[in-house]
mmCIF file of C-alpha atoms in Angstrom:
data_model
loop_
_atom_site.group_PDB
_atom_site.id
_atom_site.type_symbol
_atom_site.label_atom_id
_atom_site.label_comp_id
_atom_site.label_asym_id
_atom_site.label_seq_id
_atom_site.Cartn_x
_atom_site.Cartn_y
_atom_site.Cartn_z
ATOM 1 C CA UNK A 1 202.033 54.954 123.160
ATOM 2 C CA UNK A 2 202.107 58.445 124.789
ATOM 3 C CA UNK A 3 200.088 60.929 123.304
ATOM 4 C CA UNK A 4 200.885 64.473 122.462
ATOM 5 C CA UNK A 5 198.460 67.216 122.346
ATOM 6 C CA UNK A 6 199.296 70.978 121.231
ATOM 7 C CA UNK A 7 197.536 73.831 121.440
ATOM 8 C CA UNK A 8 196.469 76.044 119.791
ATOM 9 C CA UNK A 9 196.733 74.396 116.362
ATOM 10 C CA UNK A 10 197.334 78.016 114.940
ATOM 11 C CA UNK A 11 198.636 81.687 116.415
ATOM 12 C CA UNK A 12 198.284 84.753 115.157
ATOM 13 C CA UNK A 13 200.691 87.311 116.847
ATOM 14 C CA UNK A 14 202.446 90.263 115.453
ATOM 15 C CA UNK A 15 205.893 90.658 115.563
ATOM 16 C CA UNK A 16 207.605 92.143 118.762
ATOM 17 C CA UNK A 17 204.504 90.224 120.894
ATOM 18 C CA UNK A 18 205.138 87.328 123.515
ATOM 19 C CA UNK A 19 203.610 83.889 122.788
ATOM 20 C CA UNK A 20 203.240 80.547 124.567
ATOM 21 C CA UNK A 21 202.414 77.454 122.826
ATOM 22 C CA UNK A 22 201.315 74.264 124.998
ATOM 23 C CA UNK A 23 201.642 70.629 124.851
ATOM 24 C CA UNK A 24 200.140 68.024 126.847
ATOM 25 C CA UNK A 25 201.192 64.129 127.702
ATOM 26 C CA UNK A 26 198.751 61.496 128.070
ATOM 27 C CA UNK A 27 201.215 60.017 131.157
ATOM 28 C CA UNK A 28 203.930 62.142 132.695
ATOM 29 C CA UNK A 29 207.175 62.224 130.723
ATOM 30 C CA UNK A 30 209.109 63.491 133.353
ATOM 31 C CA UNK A 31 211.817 65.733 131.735
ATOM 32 C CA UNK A 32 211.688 64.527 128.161
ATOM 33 C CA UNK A 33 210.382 67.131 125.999
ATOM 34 C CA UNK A 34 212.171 68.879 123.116
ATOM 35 C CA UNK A 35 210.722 71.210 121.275
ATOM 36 C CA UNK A 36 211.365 71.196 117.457
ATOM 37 C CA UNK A 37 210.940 74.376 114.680
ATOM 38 C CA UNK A 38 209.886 73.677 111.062
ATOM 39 C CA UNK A 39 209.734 76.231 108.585
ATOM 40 C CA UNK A 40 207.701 75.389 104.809
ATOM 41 C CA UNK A 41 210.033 73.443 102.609
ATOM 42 C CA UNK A 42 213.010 72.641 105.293
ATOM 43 C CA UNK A 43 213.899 69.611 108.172
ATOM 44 C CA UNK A 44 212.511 70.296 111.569
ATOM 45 C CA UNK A 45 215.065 72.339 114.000
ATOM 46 C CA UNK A 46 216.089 71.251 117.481
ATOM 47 C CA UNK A 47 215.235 74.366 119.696
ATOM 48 C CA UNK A 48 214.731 73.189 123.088
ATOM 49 C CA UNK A 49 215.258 69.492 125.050
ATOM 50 C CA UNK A 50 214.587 68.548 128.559
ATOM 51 C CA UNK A 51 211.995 70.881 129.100
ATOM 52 C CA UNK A 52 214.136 73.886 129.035
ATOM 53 C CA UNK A 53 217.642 73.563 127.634
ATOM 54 C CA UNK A 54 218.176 75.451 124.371
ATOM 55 C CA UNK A 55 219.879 73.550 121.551
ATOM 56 C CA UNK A 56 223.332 75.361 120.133
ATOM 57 C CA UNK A 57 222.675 78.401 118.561
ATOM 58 C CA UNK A 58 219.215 79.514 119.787
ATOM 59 C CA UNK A 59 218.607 82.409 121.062
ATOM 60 C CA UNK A 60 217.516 83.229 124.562
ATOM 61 C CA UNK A 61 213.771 84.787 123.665
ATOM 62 C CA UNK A 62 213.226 81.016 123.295
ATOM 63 C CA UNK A 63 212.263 79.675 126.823
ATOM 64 C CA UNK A 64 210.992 76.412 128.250
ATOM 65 C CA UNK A 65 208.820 75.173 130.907
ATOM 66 C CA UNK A 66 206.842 72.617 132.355
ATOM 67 C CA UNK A 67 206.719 69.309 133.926
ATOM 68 C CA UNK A 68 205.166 65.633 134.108
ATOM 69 C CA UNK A 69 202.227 66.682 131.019
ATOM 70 C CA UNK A 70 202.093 70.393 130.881
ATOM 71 C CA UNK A 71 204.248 71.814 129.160
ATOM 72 C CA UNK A 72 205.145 75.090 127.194
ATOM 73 C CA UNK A 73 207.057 77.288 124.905
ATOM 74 C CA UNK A 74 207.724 80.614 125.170
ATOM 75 C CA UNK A 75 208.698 83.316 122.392
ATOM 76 C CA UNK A 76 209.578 86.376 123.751
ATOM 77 C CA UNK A 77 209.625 89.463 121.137
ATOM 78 C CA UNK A 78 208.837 87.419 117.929
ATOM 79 C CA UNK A 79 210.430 88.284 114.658
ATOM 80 C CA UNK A 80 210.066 87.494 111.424
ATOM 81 C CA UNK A 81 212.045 84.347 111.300
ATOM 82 C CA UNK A 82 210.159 82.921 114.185
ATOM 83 C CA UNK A 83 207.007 82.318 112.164
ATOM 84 C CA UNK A 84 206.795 78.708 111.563
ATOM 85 C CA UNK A 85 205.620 75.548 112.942
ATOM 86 C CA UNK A 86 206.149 74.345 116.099
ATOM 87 C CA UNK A 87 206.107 70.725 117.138
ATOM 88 C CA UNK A 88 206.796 68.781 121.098
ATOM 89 C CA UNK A 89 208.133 65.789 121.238
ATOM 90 C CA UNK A 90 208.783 63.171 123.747
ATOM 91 C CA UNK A 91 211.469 60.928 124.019
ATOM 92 C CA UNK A 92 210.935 59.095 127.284
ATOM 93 C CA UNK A 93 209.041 55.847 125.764
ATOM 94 C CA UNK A 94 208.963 54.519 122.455
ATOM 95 C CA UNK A 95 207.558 54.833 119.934
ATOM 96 C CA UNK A 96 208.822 58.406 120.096
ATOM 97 C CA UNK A 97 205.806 60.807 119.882
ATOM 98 C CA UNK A 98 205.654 63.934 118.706
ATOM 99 C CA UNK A 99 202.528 66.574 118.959
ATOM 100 C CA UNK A 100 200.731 67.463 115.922
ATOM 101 C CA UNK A 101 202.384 70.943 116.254
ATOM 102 C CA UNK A 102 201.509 74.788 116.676
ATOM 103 C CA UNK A 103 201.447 76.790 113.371
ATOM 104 C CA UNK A 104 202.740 80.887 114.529
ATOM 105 C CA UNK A 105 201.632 83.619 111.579
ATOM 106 C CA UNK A 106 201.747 87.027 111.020
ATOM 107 C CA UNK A 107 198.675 88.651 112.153
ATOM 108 C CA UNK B 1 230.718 70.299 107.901
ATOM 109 C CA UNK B 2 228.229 68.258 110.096
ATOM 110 C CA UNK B 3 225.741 66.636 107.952
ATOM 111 C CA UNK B 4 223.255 64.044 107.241
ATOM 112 C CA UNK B 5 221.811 63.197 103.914
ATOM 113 C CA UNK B 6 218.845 61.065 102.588
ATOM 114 C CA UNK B 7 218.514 59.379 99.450
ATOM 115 C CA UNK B 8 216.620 56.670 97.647
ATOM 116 C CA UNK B 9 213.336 58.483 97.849
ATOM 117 C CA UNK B 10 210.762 58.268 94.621
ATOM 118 C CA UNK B 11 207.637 56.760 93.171
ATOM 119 C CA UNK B 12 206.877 52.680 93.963
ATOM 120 C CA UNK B 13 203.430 51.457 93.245
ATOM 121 C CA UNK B 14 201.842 50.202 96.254
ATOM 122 C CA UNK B 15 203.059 46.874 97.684
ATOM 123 C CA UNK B 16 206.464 47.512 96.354
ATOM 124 C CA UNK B 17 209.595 48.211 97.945
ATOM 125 C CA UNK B 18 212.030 50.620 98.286
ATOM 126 C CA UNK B 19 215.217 51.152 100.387
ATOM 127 C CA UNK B 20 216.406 54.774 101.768
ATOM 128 C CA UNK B 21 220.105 55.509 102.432
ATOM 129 C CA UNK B 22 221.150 58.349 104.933
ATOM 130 C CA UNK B 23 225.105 59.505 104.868
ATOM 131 C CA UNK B 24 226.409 60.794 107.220
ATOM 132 C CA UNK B 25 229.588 63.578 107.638
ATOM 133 C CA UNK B 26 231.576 65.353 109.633
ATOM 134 C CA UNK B 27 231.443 63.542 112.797
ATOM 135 C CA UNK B 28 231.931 60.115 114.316
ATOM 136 C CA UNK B 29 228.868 58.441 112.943
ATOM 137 C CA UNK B 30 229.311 55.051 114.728
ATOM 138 C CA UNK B 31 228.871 56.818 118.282
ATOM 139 C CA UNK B 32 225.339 57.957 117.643
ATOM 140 C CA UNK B 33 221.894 56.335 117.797
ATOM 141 C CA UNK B 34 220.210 57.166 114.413
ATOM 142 C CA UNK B 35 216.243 57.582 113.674
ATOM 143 C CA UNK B 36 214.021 57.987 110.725
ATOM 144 C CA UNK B 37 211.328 60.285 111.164
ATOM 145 C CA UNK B 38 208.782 60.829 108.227
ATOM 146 C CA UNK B 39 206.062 63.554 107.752
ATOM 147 C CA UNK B 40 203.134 63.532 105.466
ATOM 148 C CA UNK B 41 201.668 65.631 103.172
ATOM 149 C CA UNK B 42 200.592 68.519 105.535
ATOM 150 C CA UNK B 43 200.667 66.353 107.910
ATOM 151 C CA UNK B 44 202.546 66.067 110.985
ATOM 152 C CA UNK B 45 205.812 63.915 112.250
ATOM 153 C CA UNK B 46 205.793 60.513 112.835
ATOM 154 C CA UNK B 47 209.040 58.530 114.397
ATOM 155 C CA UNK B 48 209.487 55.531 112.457
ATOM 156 C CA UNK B 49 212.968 53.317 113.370
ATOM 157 C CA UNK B 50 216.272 53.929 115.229
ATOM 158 C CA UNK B 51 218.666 52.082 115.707
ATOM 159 C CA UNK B 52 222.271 51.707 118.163
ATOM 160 C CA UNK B 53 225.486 53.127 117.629
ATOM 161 C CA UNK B 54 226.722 49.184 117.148
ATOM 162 C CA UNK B 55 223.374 48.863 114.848
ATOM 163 C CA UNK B 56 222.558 45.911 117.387
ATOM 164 C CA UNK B 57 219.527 46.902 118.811
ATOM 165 C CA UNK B 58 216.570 48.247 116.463
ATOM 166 C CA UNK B 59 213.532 49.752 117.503
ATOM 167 C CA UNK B 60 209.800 50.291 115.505
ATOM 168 C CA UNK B 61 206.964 51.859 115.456
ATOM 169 C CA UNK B 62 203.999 49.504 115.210
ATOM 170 C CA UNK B 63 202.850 50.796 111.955
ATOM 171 C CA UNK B 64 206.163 50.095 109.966
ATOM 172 C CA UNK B 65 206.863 47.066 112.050
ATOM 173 C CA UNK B 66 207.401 43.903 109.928
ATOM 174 C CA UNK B 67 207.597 45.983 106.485
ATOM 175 C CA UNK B 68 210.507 48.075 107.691
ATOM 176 C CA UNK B 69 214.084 47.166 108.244
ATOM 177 C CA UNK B 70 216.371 49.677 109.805
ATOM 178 C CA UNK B 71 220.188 49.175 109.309
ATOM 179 C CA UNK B 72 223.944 50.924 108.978
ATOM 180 C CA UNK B 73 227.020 50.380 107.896
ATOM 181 C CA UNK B 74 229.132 52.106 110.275
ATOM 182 C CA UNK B 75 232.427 51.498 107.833
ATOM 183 C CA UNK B 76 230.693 53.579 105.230
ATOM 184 C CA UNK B 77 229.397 55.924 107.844
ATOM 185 C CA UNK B 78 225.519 54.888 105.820
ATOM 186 C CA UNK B 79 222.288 53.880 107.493
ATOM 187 C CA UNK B 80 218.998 52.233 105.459
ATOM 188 C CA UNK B 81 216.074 51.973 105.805
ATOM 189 C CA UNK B 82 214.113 49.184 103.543
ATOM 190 C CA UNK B 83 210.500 49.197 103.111
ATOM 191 C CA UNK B 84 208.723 46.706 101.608
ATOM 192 C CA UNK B 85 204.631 46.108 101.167
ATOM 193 C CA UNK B 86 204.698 49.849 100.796
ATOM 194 C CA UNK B 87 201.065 51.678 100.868
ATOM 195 C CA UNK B 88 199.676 54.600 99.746
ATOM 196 C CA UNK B 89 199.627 56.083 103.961
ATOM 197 C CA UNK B 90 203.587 55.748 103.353
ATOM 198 C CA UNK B 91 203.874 58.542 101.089
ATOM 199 C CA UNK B 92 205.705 61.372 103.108
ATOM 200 C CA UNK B 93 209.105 63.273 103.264
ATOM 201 C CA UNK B 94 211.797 60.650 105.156
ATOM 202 C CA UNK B 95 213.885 62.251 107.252
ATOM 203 C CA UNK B 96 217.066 60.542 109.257
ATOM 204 C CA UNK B 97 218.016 62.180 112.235
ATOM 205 C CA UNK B 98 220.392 62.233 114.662
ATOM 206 C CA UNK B 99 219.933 61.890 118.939
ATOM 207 C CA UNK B 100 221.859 63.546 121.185
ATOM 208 C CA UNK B 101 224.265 61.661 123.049
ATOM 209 C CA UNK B 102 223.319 60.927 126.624
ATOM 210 C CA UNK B 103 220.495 63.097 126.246
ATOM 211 C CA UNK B 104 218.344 60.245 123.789
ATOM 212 C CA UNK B 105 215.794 60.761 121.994
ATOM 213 C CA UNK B 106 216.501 64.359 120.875
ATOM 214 C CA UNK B 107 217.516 64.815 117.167
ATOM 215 C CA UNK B 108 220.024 67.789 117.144
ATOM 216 C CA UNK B 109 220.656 67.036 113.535
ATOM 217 C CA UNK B 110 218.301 66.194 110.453
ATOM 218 C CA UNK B 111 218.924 65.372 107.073
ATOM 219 C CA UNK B 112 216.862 67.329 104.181
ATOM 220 C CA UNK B 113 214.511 64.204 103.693
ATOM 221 C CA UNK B 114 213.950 62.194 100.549
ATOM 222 C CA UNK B 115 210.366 61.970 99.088
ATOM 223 C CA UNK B 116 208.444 58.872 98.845
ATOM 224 C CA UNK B 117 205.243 58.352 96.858
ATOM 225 C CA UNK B 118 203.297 55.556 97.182
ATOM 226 C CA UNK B 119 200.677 55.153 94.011
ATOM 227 C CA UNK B 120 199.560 52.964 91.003
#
């Protein structure tokens, strides 16, 4: 089973600020990485796969890099709807993995 | 509109058994790979089952293996999910989600989840 490791566990960041979460693989996952959104009360949201590719409908502050077991997520100019949890995932082996995700709050 | 939902979700005592259904709408539900996904209480999100478009092939994750049975009924445009020996570590929001084509295991779409408590 691969294991995925985010950090931090929480951000706090103002609105308008820059932020990049992290993940990390046990064993290189080559390109398969999504990264998933989950605000309280509602079903996680696709917002990036393979590394980098935004999912329909998200917008372009959302950016992705990384490769093998580094990998990250960047928000550019953060607002207010951007405050949530953040989870990676990889899909290379299974089980499916996901990280135990990134919580982003208003500072 | 595009669409999954769960149901079947609610309180079991612990070895009991319970089976989820997930509907699905709005597009052609026999050319997708389908998962379950579940999340604890404040916890995090744990991949549980898929299974193939054809419903042929079924996949598990060691914890749920040999208590859970993934299934669909492609006709009915349904997939299940029956648990049985249920314990109180099974409690969590059930999700069912869908992979992208070609892509794998990438869920662009997720149900709302059903809740499932596991206590005496």
């Amino acid at each position: 089973e691969i294991l995925m490791t985010q950090s931090p566990g929480t951000l706090s960041v103002s609105p308008g600020e820059r932020v990049t979460l992290s993940c990390r693989a046990s064993q290189s996952i080559s390109n398969k990485l999504a990264w998933y959104q989950q605000k309280r009360g509602q079903a996680p949201r696709l917002i990036l796969y393979d590394i980098s590719t935004r999912a329909t409908g998200v917008p372009d502050r959302f950016s992705g890099s990384g490769s093998e077991t580094e990998f990250t997520l960047t928000l550019s100019s953060l607002q207010s709807g951007d405050f949530a949890v953040y989870y990676c995932q990889q899909y290379l082996i299974w089980p499916i993995t996901f990280g135990q995700g990134t919580r982003l709050e208003i500072k | 509109e595009v669409q999954l939902a769960e149901s079947g979700g609610g309180l079991v005592q612990p070895g009991g058994s319970l089976r989820l259904s997930c509907g699905a709408s709005g597009f052609t539900f026999s050319n997708y790979w389908i998962s379950w996904v579940r999340q604890s209480p404040g916890k995090g999100l744990e991949w549980l089952a898929n299974i193939t478009p054809e419903g042929h092939e079924k996949q598990y994750v060691d914890s749920v293996r040999g208590r859970f049975t993934i299934s669909r009924d492609n006709t009915n445009n349904f997939m299940y999910l029956q648990m049985s020996s249920l314990r109180a570590e099974d409690t969590a929001v059930y999700y069912c989600a869908r992979e992208m084509p070609v892509i794998g295991g990438a869920f662009d779409l997720w149900g709302q989840g059903t809740t499932v408590t596991v206590s005496s």
